[in-house]
N, CA, C and O of each residue as an XYZ file, in Angstrom:
856
protein
N     -24.608     -3.256     29.620
C     -23.611     -2.348     29.049
C     -23.990     -0.908     29.398
O     -25.147     -0.522     29.232
N     -23.045     -0.119     29.872
C     -23.325      1.255     30.253
C     -23.532      2.120     29.019
O     -23.139      1.757     27.911
N     -24.166      3.287     29.238
C     -24.384      4.225     28.133
C     -23.059      4.638     27.530
O     -22.941      4.771     26.312
N     -22.052      4.843     28.384
C     -20.755      5.289     27.884
C     -20.120      4.238     26.989
O     -19.674      4.545     25.884
N     -20.078      2.964     27.477
C     -19.423      1.927     26.686
C     -20.182      1.650     25.402
O     -19.589      1.236     24.406
N     -21.522      1.880     25.418
C     -22.308      1.666     24.202
C     -21.976      2.716     23.149
O     -22.090      2.445     21.954
N     -21.566      3.912     23.574
C     -21.306      4.992     22.631
C     -19.850      5.064     22.195
O     -19.549      5.613     21.135
N     -18.953      4.523     22.989
C     -17.540      4.586     22.641
C     -17.181      3.471     21.669
O     -17.616      2.329     21.819
N     -16.375      3.826     20.669
C     -15.883      2.857     19.695
C     -14.371      2.730     19.850
O     -13.759      3.436     20.651
N     -13.777      1.826     19.076
C     -12.316      1.704     19.113
C     -11.665      3.014     18.683
O     -10.613      3.390     19.199
N     -12.296      3.709     17.735
C     -11.779      5.015     17.322
C     -11.834      6.005     18.478
O     -10.942      6.840     18.626
N     -12.888      5.915     19.304
C     -12.992      6.777     20.486
C     -11.804      6.549     21.411
O     -11.190      7.501     21.894
N     -11.485      5.280     21.655
C     -10.375      4.971     22.552
C      -9.032      5.346     21.931
O      -8.110      5.755     22.637
N      -8.921      5.208     20.613
C      -7.695      5.641     19.939
C      -7.501      7.141     20.137
O      -6.385      7.609     20.359
N      -8.604      7.890     20.054
C      -8.525      9.331     20.251
C      -8.189      9.656     21.716
O      -7.425     10.583     21.984
N      -8.755      8.897     22.659
C      -8.404      9.089     24.067
C      -6.920      8.815     24.288
O      -6.263      9.516     25.058
N      -6.398      7.802     23.617
C      -4.975      7.506     23.727
C      -4.121      8.648     23.226
O      -3.089      8.970     23.814
N      -4.561      9.268     22.120
C      -3.834     10.420     21.606
C      -3.903     11.584     22.595
O      -2.908     12.271     22.822
N      -5.076     11.799     23.179
C      -5.239     12.892     24.136
C      -4.457     12.634     25.418
O      -4.043     13.575     26.095
N      -4.255     11.360     25.754
C      -3.465     11.028     26.938
C      -1.987     11.357     26.717
O      -1.233     11.525     27.675
N      -1.584     11.446     25.456
C      -0.199     11.791     25.133
C       0.036     13.288     25.287
O       1.049     13.718     25.839
N      -0.932     14.087     24.780
C      -0.844     15.550     24.869
C      -2.141     16.151     24.341
O      -2.898     15.455     23.665
N      -2.419     17.417     24.625
C      -3.613     18.062     24.067
C      -3.456     18.272     22.556
O      -2.349     18.457     22.050
N      -4.602     18.238     21.849
C      -4.599     18.423     20.410
C      -5.827     19.227     20.003
O      -6.801     19.302     20.752
N      -5.782     19.826     18.820
C      -6.985     20.372     18.206
C      -7.671     19.219     17.476
O      -7.074     18.162     17.271
N      -8.926     19.429     17.087
C      -9.656     18.393     16.358
C      -8.952     18.075     15.035
O      -8.898     16.919     14.616
N      -8.416     19.109     14.385
C      -7.723     18.895     13.113
C      -6.468     18.041     13.317
O      -6.200     17.128     12.536
N      -5.699     18.342     14.373
C      -4.485     17.568     14.648
C      -4.824     16.118     14.972
O      -4.141     15.196     14.527
N      -5.883     15.926     15.749
C      -6.307     14.560     16.085
C      -6.668     13.780     14.830
O      -6.249     12.635     14.662
N      -7.444     14.401     13.949
C      -7.846     13.732     12.711
C      -6.625     13.397     11.864
O      -6.539     12.311     11.291
N      -5.680     14.334     11.785
C      -4.457     14.111     11.004
C      -3.670     12.917     11.515
O      -3.293     12.031     10.747
N      -3.425     12.900     12.823
C      -2.602     11.836     13.404
C      -3.320     10.492     13.387
O      -2.688      9.450     13.212
N      -4.631     10.513     13.567
C      -5.372      9.258     13.511
C      -5.353      8.667     12.110
O      -5.337      7.446     11.956
N      -5.355      9.511     11.091
C      -5.338      9.020      9.714
C      -3.946      8.567      9.286
O      -3.799      7.553      8.603
N      -2.921      9.326      9.693
C      -1.562      9.045      9.218
C      -0.793      8.098     10.128
O       0.051      7.336      9.657
N      -1.076      8.139     11.424
C      -0.320      7.317     12.358
C      -1.107      6.121     12.834
O      -0.867      4.995     12.400
N      -2.056      6.368     13.735
C      -2.860      5.297     14.285
C      -3.663      4.591     13.201
O      -3.998      3.414     13.335
N      -3.972      5.312     12.128
C      -4.740      4.725     11.036
C      -4.075      3.520     10.404
O      -4.748      2.705      9.772
N      -2.769      3.388     10.560
C      -2.079      2.207     10.027
C      -2.387      0.972     10.863
O      -2.235     -0.158     10.399
N      -2.824      1.202     12.108
C      -3.209      0.093     12.977
C      -4.717     -0.101     13.005
O      -5.213     -1.226     13.077
N      -5.434      1.011     12.947
C      -6.896      0.957     13.002
C      -7.457      1.993     12.052
O      -7.437      3.184     12.362
N      -7.970      1.560     10.872
C      -8.513      2.531      9.915
C      -9.634      3.334     10.565
O     -10.623      2.751     11.011
N      -9.501      4.673     10.630
C     -10.514      5.481     11.301
C     -11.794      5.602     10.501
O     -11.860      5.196      9.340
N     -12.805      6.164     11.132
C     -14.088      6.370     10.476
C     -13.958      7.480      9.432
O     -12.873      8.003      9.180
N     -15.085      7.816      8.845
C     -15.096      8.915      7.881
C     -14.550     10.174      8.536
O     -14.703     10.378      9.740
N     -13.918     11.007      7.737
C     -13.247     12.192      8.265
C     -14.204     13.081      9.061
O     -13.810     13.648     10.080
N     -15.455     13.210      8.612
C     -16.413     14.052      9.334
C     -16.643     13.522     10.738
O     -16.806     14.302     11.677
N     -16.659     12.193     10.892
C     -16.847     11.598     12.217
C     -15.661     11.881     13.124
O     -15.821     12.027     14.336
N     -14.462     11.959     12.535
C     -13.279     12.234     13.342
C     -13.367     13.613     13.976
O     -12.923     13.808     15.108
N     -13.933     14.563     13.259
C     -14.048     15.911     13.804
C     -15.152     15.989     14.862
O     -15.116     16.860     15.732
N     -16.130     15.086     14.792
C     -17.203     15.064     15.788
C     -16.806     14.289     17.039
O     -17.372     14.499     18.112
N     -15.828     13.392     16.900
C     -15.439     12.521     18.010
C     -14.977     13.297     19.247
O     -15.401     12.951     20.349
N     -14.123     14.339     19.124
C     -13.715     15.066     20.323
C     -14.896     15.670     21.073
O     -14.907     15.684     22.304
N     -15.901     16.173     20.335
C     -17.075     16.749     20.973
C     -17.835     15.680     21.760
O     -18.371     15.951     22.835
N     -17.874     14.472     21.215
C     -18.553     13.376     21.915
C     -17.816     13.037     23.208
O     -18.441     12.787     24.239
N     -16.482     13.030     23.149
C     -15.696     12.737     24.352
C     -15.916     13.809     25.419
O     -15.970     13.510     26.611
N     -16.042     15.055     24.976
C     -16.317     16.141     25.918
C     -17.694     15.951     26.542
O     -17.854     16.119     27.751
N     -18.696     15.600     25.723
C     -20.058     15.402     26.211
C     -20.124     14.283     27.244
O     -20.955     14.318     28.151
N     -19.251     13.295     27.105
C     -19.228     12.169     28.033
C     -18.329     12.428     29.236
O     -18.206     11.576     30.116
N     -17.700     13.605     29.277
C     -16.833     13.937     30.399
C     -15.466     13.293     30.338
O     -14.739     13.294     31.331
N     -15.102     12.744     29.194
C     -13.823     12.050     29.036
C     -12.727     12.986     28.531
O     -11.540     12.669     28.609
N     -13.129     14.115     28.024
C     -12.188     15.133     27.544
C     -12.773     16.505     27.865
O     -13.963     16.637     28.150
N     -11.925     17.509     27.814
C     -12.380     18.880     28.037
C     -11.869     19.755     26.906
O     -10.825     19.480     26.314
N     -12.604     20.795     26.618
C     -12.252     21.690     25.520
C     -11.894     23.055     26.070
O     -12.539     23.550     26.994
N     -10.870     23.660     25.503
C     -10.457     25.010     25.907
C     -10.226     25.834     24.661
O      -9.711     25.333     23.661
N     -10.602     27.082     24.718
C     -10.418     27.980     23.588
C      -8.994     28.529     23.600
O      -8.464     28.911     24.643
N      -8.399     28.558     22.432
C      -7.018     29.005     22.268
C      -6.961     29.820     20.983
O      -7.972     29.989     20.301
N      -5.801     30.312     20.663
C      -5.650     31.072     19.419
C      -4.233     30.963     18.913
O      -3.279     30.910     19.690
N      -4.106     30.931     17.597
C      -2.813     31.007     16.929
C      -2.842     32.293     16.118
O      -3.457     32.356     15.054
N      -2.172     33.314     16.632
C      -2.298     34.636     16.024
C      -3.708     35.141     16.241
O      -4.178     35.214     17.376
N      -4.378     35.486     15.169
C      -5.761     35.953     15.254
C      -6.772     34.843     14.993
O      -7.976     35.095     14.939
N      -6.283     33.617     14.832
C      -7.168     32.506     14.505
C      -7.546     31.741     15.763
O      -6.676     31.141     16.395
N      -8.824     31.745     16.147
C      -9.242     30.982     17.317
C      -9.249     29.489     17.013
O      -9.441     29.086     15.865
N      -9.044     28.689     18.013
C      -9.100     27.244     17.845
C      -9.510     26.611     19.169
O      -9.398     27.230     20.228
N      -9.978     25.389     19.097
C     -10.363     24.635     20.284
C      -9.343     23.526     20.506
O      -9.061     22.739     19.603
N      -8.798     23.473     21.708
C      -7.808     22.453     22.057
C      -8.450     21.483     23.043
O      -9.063     21.892     24.029
N      -8.299     20.196     22.760
C      -8.905     19.162     23.602
C      -7.836     18.477     24.450
O      -6.720     18.230     23.994
N      -8.206     18.178     25.687
C      -7.303     17.475     26.600
C      -8.099     16.406     27.331
O      -9.305     16.550     27.534
N      -7.428     15.342     27.721
C      -8.094     14.246     28.418
C      -8.376     14.645     29.869
O      -7.627     15.426     30.455
N      -9.445     14.115     30.442
C      -9.785     14.354     31.843
C      -9.393     13.135     32.672
O      -9.007     12.101     32.128
N      -9.495     13.266     33.992
C      -9.209     12.120     34.871
C     -10.165     10.971     34.563
O      -9.771      9.805     34.562
N     -11.418     11.313     34.304
C     -12.407     10.290     33.937
C     -12.010      9.611     32.629
O     -12.174      8.400     32.480
N     -11.488     10.390     31.682
C     -11.047      9.834     30.413
C      -9.875      8.887     30.588
O      -9.805      7.848     29.932
N      -8.953      9.245     31.474
C      -7.804      8.368     31.738
C      -8.269      7.053     32.365
O      -7.731      5.991     32.051
N      -9.259      7.121     33.243
C      -9.786      5.893     33.851
C     -10.446      5.012     32.793
O     -10.283      3.792     32.795
N     -11.200      5.654     31.883
C     -11.849      4.896     30.811
C     -10.811      4.246     29.902
O     -10.968      3.096     29.493
N      -9.744      4.993     29.587
C      -8.677      4.451     28.743
C      -7.988      3.278     29.430
O      -7.676      2.273     28.791
N      -7.753      3.409     30.735
C      -7.100      2.331     31.484
C      -7.975      1.082     31.506
O      -7.472     -0.034     31.369
N      -9.289      1.269     31.678
C     -10.205      0.128     31.663
C     -10.187     -0.562     30.313
O     -10.185     -1.791     30.238
N     -10.175      0.230     29.241
C     -10.130     -0.341     27.890
C      -8.836     -1.129     27.667
O      -8.849     -2.202     27.064
N      -7.717     -0.582     28.163
C      -6.429     -1.260     27.995
C      -6.383     -2.575     28.758
O      -5.569     -3.446     28.452
N      -7.262     -2.722     29.761
C      -7.281     -3.929     30.584
C      -8.045     -5.071     29.913
O      -8.056     -6.191     30.423
N      -8.684     -4.794     28.773
C      -9.417     -5.836     28.052
C      -8.562     -6.345     26.893
O      -7.744     -5.593     26.362
N      -8.736     -7.617     26.486
C      -7.883     -8.174     25.423
C      -8.104     -7.552     24.056
O      -7.198     -7.566     23.223
N      -9.276     -7.010     23.808
C      -9.539     -6.417     22.498
C      -9.931     -7.466     21.465
O      -9.809     -8.669     21.698
N     -10.400     -6.987     20.326
C     -10.795     -7.882     19.243
C      -9.556     -8.462     18.556
O      -8.512     -7.811     18.526
N      -9.654     -9.678     18.003
C      -8.515    -10.258     17.274
C      -8.124     -9.383     16.087
O      -8.932     -8.614     15.567
N      -6.873     -9.519     15.674
C      -6.373     -8.751     14.533
C      -7.152     -9.108     13.270
O      -7.382    -10.282     12.979
N      -7.554     -8.083     12.530
C      -8.285     -8.298     11.283
C      -7.522     -7.664     10.133
O      -6.878     -6.627     10.286
N      -7.609     -8.308      8.982
C      -6.973     -7.766      7.784
C      -8.032     -7.079      6.944
O      -9.078     -7.659      6.652
N      -7.761     -5.851      6.558
C      -8.683     -5.100      5.712
C      -7.938     -4.657      4.464
O      -7.129     -3.730      4.516
N      -8.207     -5.316      3.343
C      -7.490     -5.007      2.106
C      -8.417     -5.173      0.911
O      -8.773     -6.293      0.544
N      -8.801     -4.071      0.312
C      -9.625     -4.127     -0.900
C      -8.835     -4.782     -2.035
O      -9.409     -5.455     -2.892
N      -7.516     -4.582     -2.035
C      -6.695     -5.160     -3.097
C      -6.705     -6.686     -3.037
O      -6.847     -7.343     -4.069
N      -6.554     -7.258     -1.839
C      -6.603     -8.709     -1.723
C      -7.997     -9.241     -2.051
O      -8.136    -10.338     -2.592
N      -9.029     -8.460     -1.719
C     -10.388     -8.867     -2.056
C     -10.564     -8.938     -3.568
O     -11.211     -9.851     -4.082
N      -9.986     -7.970     -4.279
C     -10.042     -8.006     -5.747
C      -9.319     -9.242     -6.283
O      -9.788     -9.887     -7.221
N      -8.183     -9.562     -5.685
C      -7.424    -10.736     -6.121
C      -8.197    -12.017     -5.828
O      -8.111    -12.986     -6.583
N      -8.951    -12.018     -4.732
C      -9.739    -13.176     -4.330
C     -10.782    -13.527     -5.392
O     -11.142    -14.692     -5.559
N     -11.264    -12.504     -6.108
C     -12.262    -12.724     -7.160
C     -11.666    -12.526     -8.551
O     -12.364    -12.119     -9.479
N     -10.375    -12.815     -8.690
C      -9.656    -12.538     -9.943
C     -10.213    -13.297    -11.140
O     -10.066    -12.841    -12.274
N     -10.851    -14.446    -10.915
C     -11.329    -15.237    -12.056
C     -12.448    -14.536    -12.829
O     -12.799    -14.951    -13.933
N     -13.000    -13.480    -12.248
C     -14.055    -12.738    -12.933
C     -13.498    -11.552    -13.734
O     -14.250    -10.772    -14.319
N     -12.181    -11.437    -13.744
C     -11.530    -10.381    -14.513
C     -10.446    -10.971    -15.392
O     -10.584    -12.081    -15.905
N      -9.361    -10.220    -15.563
C      -8.267    -10.672    -16.418
C      -6.997    -10.834    -15.585
O      -6.880    -10.290    -14.487
N      -6.065    -11.585    -16.126
C      -4.780    -11.750    -15.446
C      -4.034    -10.422    -15.384
O      -3.318    -10.153    -14.420
N      -4.201     -9.597    -16.406
C      -3.555     -8.281    -16.395
C      -4.042     -7.466    -15.199
O      -3.255     -6.772    -14.556
N      -5.327     -7.550    -14.906
C      -5.867     -6.847    -13.746
C      -5.275     -7.406    -12.449
O      -4.911     -6.649    -11.549
N      -5.182     -8.721    -12.363
C      -4.631     -9.350    -11.166
C      -3.167     -8.961    -10.971
O      -2.740     -8.697     -9.847
N      -2.401     -8.923    -12.055
C      -0.993     -8.522    -11.957
C      -0.871     -7.073    -11.492
O       0.010     -6.746    -10.697
N      -1.753     -6.206    -11.986
C      -1.722     -4.805    -11.578
C      -2.038     -4.673    -10.087
O      -1.451     -3.840     -9.397
N      -2.960     -5.490     -9.596
C      -3.315     -5.465     -8.174
C      -2.139     -5.898     -7.320
O      -1.834     -5.266     -6.308
N      -1.481     -6.969     -7.720
C      -0.314     -7.452     -6.975
C       0.795     -6.401     -6.988
O       1.455     -6.176     -5.973
N       0.995     -5.768     -8.123
C       2.023     -4.725     -8.226
C       1.710     -3.570     -7.278
O       2.612     -3.011     -6.653
N       0.429     -3.215     -7.174
C       0.032     -2.128     -6.270
C       0.290     -2.502     -4.819
O       0.708     -1.663     -4.021
N       0.040     -3.768     -4.477
C       0.312     -4.236     -3.111
C       1.799     -4.147     -2.811
O       2.193     -3.697     -1.735
N       2.623     -4.574     -3.753
C       4.072     -4.507     -3.564
C       4.561     -3.077     -3.421
O       5.437     -2.788     -2.605
N       3.986     -2.179     -4.223
C       4.371     -0.768     -4.147
C       3.997     -0.193     -2.777
O       4.787      0.515     -2.152
N       2.790     -0.506     -2.327
C       2.341     -0.045     -1.002
C       3.282     -0.545      0.088
O       3.678      0.212      0.973
N       3.638     -1.836      0.014
C       4.496     -2.434      1.046
C       5.866     -1.764      1.070
O       6.387     -1.454      2.141
N       6.442     -1.542     -0.087
C       7.764     -0.908     -0.134
C       7.719      0.528      0.379
O       8.665      0.995      1.012
N       6.616      1.227      0.104
C       6.458      2.590      0.634
C       6.385      2.569      2.156
O       6.957      3.437      2.816
N       5.677      1.575      2.723
C       5.554      1.490      4.187
C       6.911      1.169      4.823
O       7.252      1.715      5.872
N       7.684      0.278      4.182
C       9.012     -0.045      4.711
C       9.879      1.211      4.745
O      10.554      1.473      5.740
N       9.862      1.987      3.660
C      10.654      3.224      3.606
C      10.165      4.226      4.649
O      10.966      4.910      5.287
N       8.858      4.307      4.816
C       8.279      5.231      5.797
C       8.674      4.832      7.211
O       9.073      5.678      8.010
N       8.562      3.546      7.519
C       8.930      3.062      8.847
C      10.418      3.251      9.116
O      10.822      3.563     10.236
N      11.224      3.060      8.083
C      12.665      3.252      8.221
C      12.985      4.704      8.554
O      13.857      4.984      9.376
N      12.272      5.624      7.909
C      12.496      7.055      8.171
C      12.105      7.409      9.601
O      12.789      8.191     10.260
N      11.003      6.832     10.081
C      10.574      7.087     11.459
C      11.613      6.552     12.437
O      11.982      7.238     13.391
N      12.086      5.325     12.203
C      13.097      4.736     13.087
C      14.366      5.588     13.098
O      14.968      5.796     14.151
N      14.767      6.076     11.932
C      15.968      6.910     11.857
C      15.796      8.194     12.661
O      16.746      8.677     13.278
N      14.584      8.747     12.655
C      14.356      9.986     13.409
C      14.522      9.752     14.912
O      14.985     10.634     15.635
N      14.146      8.569     15.374
C      14.319      8.285     16.800
C      15.776      7.978     17.132
O      16.253      8.309     18.218
N      16.480      7.345     16.194
C      17.913      7.122     16.403
C      18.655      8.455     16.457
O      19.633      8.594     17.191
N      18.191      9.432     15.681
C      18.796     10.764     15.670
C      18.299     11.643     16.815
O      18.711     12.794     16.962
N      17.392     11.065     17.630
C      16.789     11.800     18.756
C      15.960     12.993     18.286
O      15.860     14.004     18.981
N      15.362     12.862     17.085
C      14.504     13.936     16.574
C      13.052     13.478     16.449
O      12.212     14.234     15.960
N      12.743     12.257     16.880
C      11.375     11.757     16.814
C      10.442     12.612     17.655
O      10.865     13.148     18.679
N       9.170     12.754     17.248
C       8.257     13.673     17.935
C       7.841     13.235     19.342
O       7.438     14.072     20.149
N       7.932     11.946     19.644
C       7.490     11.471     20.958
C       8.576     10.611     21.602
O       8.388      9.404     21.749
N       9.718     11.210     21.994
C      10.827     10.420     22.551
C      10.436      9.647     23.809
O      10.999      8.589     24.086
N       9.473     10.171     24.572
C       9.055      9.493     25.798
C       8.292      8.198     25.499
O       8.071      7.386     26.397
N       7.891      8.010     24.239
C       7.148      6.814     23.844
C       8.000      5.867     23.003
O       7.477      4.920     22.415
N       9.307      6.115     22.941
C      10.181      5.367     22.032
C      10.153      3.863     22.281
O      10.151      3.081     21.330
N      10.132      3.445     23.553
C      10.145      2.003     23.858
C       8.918      1.315     23.265
O       9.026      0.229     22.695
N       7.756      1.944     23.399
C       6.512      1.371     22.874
C       6.507      1.417     21.356
O       6.115      0.451     20.702
N       6.944      2.542     20.794
C       6.936      2.699     19.340
C       7.861      1.692     18.663
O       7.594      1.264     17.540
N       8.952      1.308     19.339
C       9.867      0.316     18.755
C       9.182     -1.040     18.627
O       9.347     -1.729     17.620
N       8.404     -1.431     19.657
C       7.727     -2.730     19.634
C       6.664     -2.758     18.536
O       6.607     -3.703     17.749
N       5.824     -1.722     18.483
C       4.775     -1.669     17.466
C       5.383     -1.458     16.076
O       4.916     -2.031     15.092
N       6.431     -0.628     16.010
C       7.075     -0.356     14.735
C       7.669     -1.595     14.094
O       7.637     -1.743     12.872
N       8.215     -2.493     14.919
C       8.774     -3.733     14.365
C       7.676     -4.585     13.754
O       7.863     -5.174     12.689
N       6.520     -4.655     14.427
C       5.405     -5.414     13.856
C       5.000     -4.831     12.510
O       4.840     -5.563     11.533
N       4.834     -3.501     12.458
C       4.392     -2.856     11.230
C       5.399     -3.052     10.101
O       5.020     -3.252      8.947
N       6.691     -2.992     10.446
C       7.727     -3.165      9.423
C       7.833     -4.616      8.976
O       7.988     -4.894      7.787
N       7.747     -5.549      9.936
C       7.767     -6.968      9.568
C       6.570     -7.306      8.680
O       6.689     -8.082      7.731
N       5.416     -6.715      8.996
C       4.213     -6.946      8.192
C       4.409     -6.414      6.776
O       4.058     -7.083      5.804
N       4.970     -5.206      6.661
C       5.218     -4.629      5.342
C       6.245     -5.454      4.579
O       6.111     -5.647      3.371
N       7.273     -5.945      5.277
C       8.273     -6.811      4.643
C       7.613     -8.082      4.094
O       7.903     -8.519      2.981
N       6.722     -8.661      4.901
C       6.018     -9.871      4.479
C       5.183     -9.607      3.235
O       5.168    -10.412      2.303
N       4.477     -8.453      3.227
C       3.649     -8.113      2.075
C       4.504     -7.915      0.825
O       4.122     -8.331     -0.268
N       5.663     -7.277      0.994
C       6.559     -7.046     -0.148
C       7.083     -8.379     -0.688
O       7.126     -8.591     -1.900
N       7.485     -9.282      0.232
C       7.982    -10.592     -0.193
C       6.877    -11.396     -0.870
O       7.111    -12.071     -1.873
N       5.666    -11.314     -0.308
C       4.534    -12.023     -0.912
C       4.253    -11.480     -2.310
O       3.997    -12.255     -3.231
N       4.298    -10.168     -2.477
C       4.033     -9.562     -3.783
C       5.057    -10.021     -4.814
O       4.707    -10.271     -5.968
N       6.319    -10.134     -4.406
C       7.354    -10.639     -5.318
C       7.040    -12.071     -5.738
O       7.144    -12.429     -6.911
N       6.650    -12.890     -4.740
C       6.307    -14.292     -5.032
C       5.089    -14.369     -5.939
O       5.102    -15.102     -6.927
N       4.038    -13.623     -5.617
C       2.810    -13.659     -6.410
C       3.057    -13.184     -7.838
O       2.459    -13.696     -8.784
N       3.936    -12.209     -7.984
C       4.274    -11.722     -9.327
C       4.882    -12.833    -10.165
O       4.575    -12.971    -11.350
N       5.749    -13.627     -9.541
C       6.377    -14.734    -10.276
C       5.364    -15.817    -10.625
O       5.463    -16.438    -11.683
N       4.394    -16.050     -9.752
C       3.365    -17.055    -10.018
C       2.445    -16.591    -11.151
O       2.148    -17.347    -12.077
N       2.002    -15.336    -11.059
C       1.070    -14.819    -12.067
C       1.732    -14.607    -13.425
O       1.049    -14.443    -14.435
N       3.053    -14.612    -13.445
C       3.758    -14.436    -14.724
C       3.444    -15.575    -15.685
O       3.503    -15.397    -16.901
N       3.108    -16.754    -15.138
C       2.828    -17.927    -15.982
C       1.338    -18.135    -16.226
O       0.952    -19.085    -16.906
N       0.511    -17.272    -15.688
C      -0.931    -17.439    -15.883
C      -1.348    -17.036    -17.294
O      -0.759    -16.126    -17.878
N      -2.367    -17.713    -17.850
C      -2.925    -17.279    -19.140
C      -3.732    -15.992    -18.954
O      -3.875    -15.504    -17.832
N      -4.247    -15.455    -20.026
C      -4.984    -14.194    -19.938
C      -6.208    -14.291    -19.037
O      -6.584    -13.312    -18.392
N      -6.822    -15.452    -18.989
C      -7.995    -15.664    -18.146
C      -7.565    -16.384    -16.868
O      -7.149    -17.540    -16.941
N      -7.651    -15.741    -15.698
C      -7.232    -16.379    -14.448
C      -7.962    -17.690    -14.165
O      -7.429    -18.560    -13.475
N      -9.176    -17.837    -14.692
C      -9.937    -19.064    -14.467
C      -9.257    -20.280    -15.093
O      -9.533    -21.416    -14.709
N      -8.368    -20.036    -16.058
C      -7.672    -21.131    -16.746
C      -6.299    -21.412    -16.138
O      -5.582    -22.283    -16.629
N      -5.925    -20.701    -15.095
C      -4.598    -20.881    -14.504
C      -4.498    -22.217    -13.768
O      -5.474    -22.686    -13.183
N      -3.315    -22.825    -13.801
C      -3.060    -24.067    -13.084
C      -2.746    -23.765    -11.626
O      -1.962    -22.859    -11.345
N      -3.338    -24.499    -10.695
C      -3.051    -24.265     -9.268
C      -1.589    -24.555     -8.939
O      -0.973    -25.439     -9.534
N      -1.051    -23.815     -8.003
C       0.304    -24.050     -7.499
C       0.183    -25.037     -6.336
O       0.068    -24.633     -5.179
N       0.210    -26.344     -6.657
C      -0.034    -27.362     -5.639
C       1.060    -27.375     -4.577
O       0.805    -27.750     -3.433
N       2.266    -26.974     -4.939
C       3.361    -26.945     -3.962
C       3.054    -25.955     -2.839
O       3.433    -26.174     -1.689
N       2.365    -24.865     -3.183
C       1.994    -23.886     -2.162
C       0.974    -24.475     -1.198
O       1.074    -24.271      0.012
N      -0.018    -25.214     -1.730
C      -0.981    -25.881     -0.848
C      -0.272    -26.856      0.092
O      -0.596    -26.932      1.278
N       0.702    -27.603     -0.448
C       1.438    -28.571      0.373
C       2.217    -27.869      1.477
O       2.246    -28.336      2.615
N       2.852    -26.735      1.138
C       3.628    -25.989      2.133
C       2.724    -25.443      3.231
O       3.091    -25.461      4.406
N       1.540    -24.956      2.853
C       0.599    -24.438      3.845
C       0.085    -25.562      4.739
O      -0.051    -25.390      5.950
N      -0.196    -26.696      4.141
C      -0.718    -27.834      4.897
C       0.286    -28.334      5.926
O      -0.095    -28.830      6.986
N       1.583    -28.201      5.607
C       2.619    -28.675      6.545
C       2.802    -27.730      7.727
O       3.401    -28.117      8.731
N       2.296    -26.492      7.630
C       2.518    -25.508      8.689
C       1.995    -26.007     10.044
O       2.643    -25.798     11.070
N       0.833    -26.661     10.052
C       0.234    -27.110     11.316
C       1.130    -28.129     12.012
O       1.208    -28.158     13.240
N       1.803    -28.959     11.227
C       2.659    -29.997     11.819
C       3.965    -29.432     12.349
O       4.574    -30.004     13.253
N       4.402    -28.295     11.779
C       5.700    -27.727     12.181
C       5.563    -26.485     13.030
O       6.568    -25.907     13.442
N       4.335    -26.061     13.302
C       4.140    -24.843     14.088
C       4.638    -25.039     15.516
O       4.405    -26.100     16.094
N       5.324    -24.043     16.111
C       5.795    -24.167     17.495
C       4.610    -24.198     18.441
O       3.569    -23.609     18.151
N       4.758    -24.888     19.585
C       3.658    -24.946     20.552
C       3.338    -23.569     21.109
O       4.219    -22.717     21.219
N       2.086    -23.356     21.458
C       1.680    -22.082     22.040
C       2.268    -21.916     23.425
O       2.424    -22.893     24.158
N       2.599    -20.676     23.793
C       3.146    -20.421     25.121
C       2.064    -20.502     26.168
O       2.336    -20.314     27.354
């Protein structure tokens, strides 16, 4: 493994992807990685995000230029030819499988050590999050339909990824509605709840009815 590949992380490549779109300041990169790309890949600690552009510059994958907004100096980062080659090489690899990261589901996984009221509150929070994401994605889609989206040249790609994100949020919202109805019949102690055997049966049948792989 080369020194460069050993030091670059998925967050590094996400930042290179942002720089390949246009130049940014470190603050703008951190903002967009947290609010946009962060929905696909949770970024590192905020302090690391501000250090990441400097690391890319040190590796020759990005360059820094001094700029100013009024009397306020700032550093603007742009991708280099070497950075574009590194990004292209990364895009040529399949990447790690999709992973789910949810502290809320983890809490639900250990619900028997708490109360049903706590479990219901967790499910409600998941449903609220999902509905917020659906509304957010809808607003983004509307901005592109109105031709006011910030990256019109990326609309074709954003539509494909946006559908996944919206379908995922829809699934989470539907699941939260279902889970709410199930937990409505649970006693105060989740450890005393009766299993929903019909759900196990439905899951078990999935393998027999799943479409063949392409």
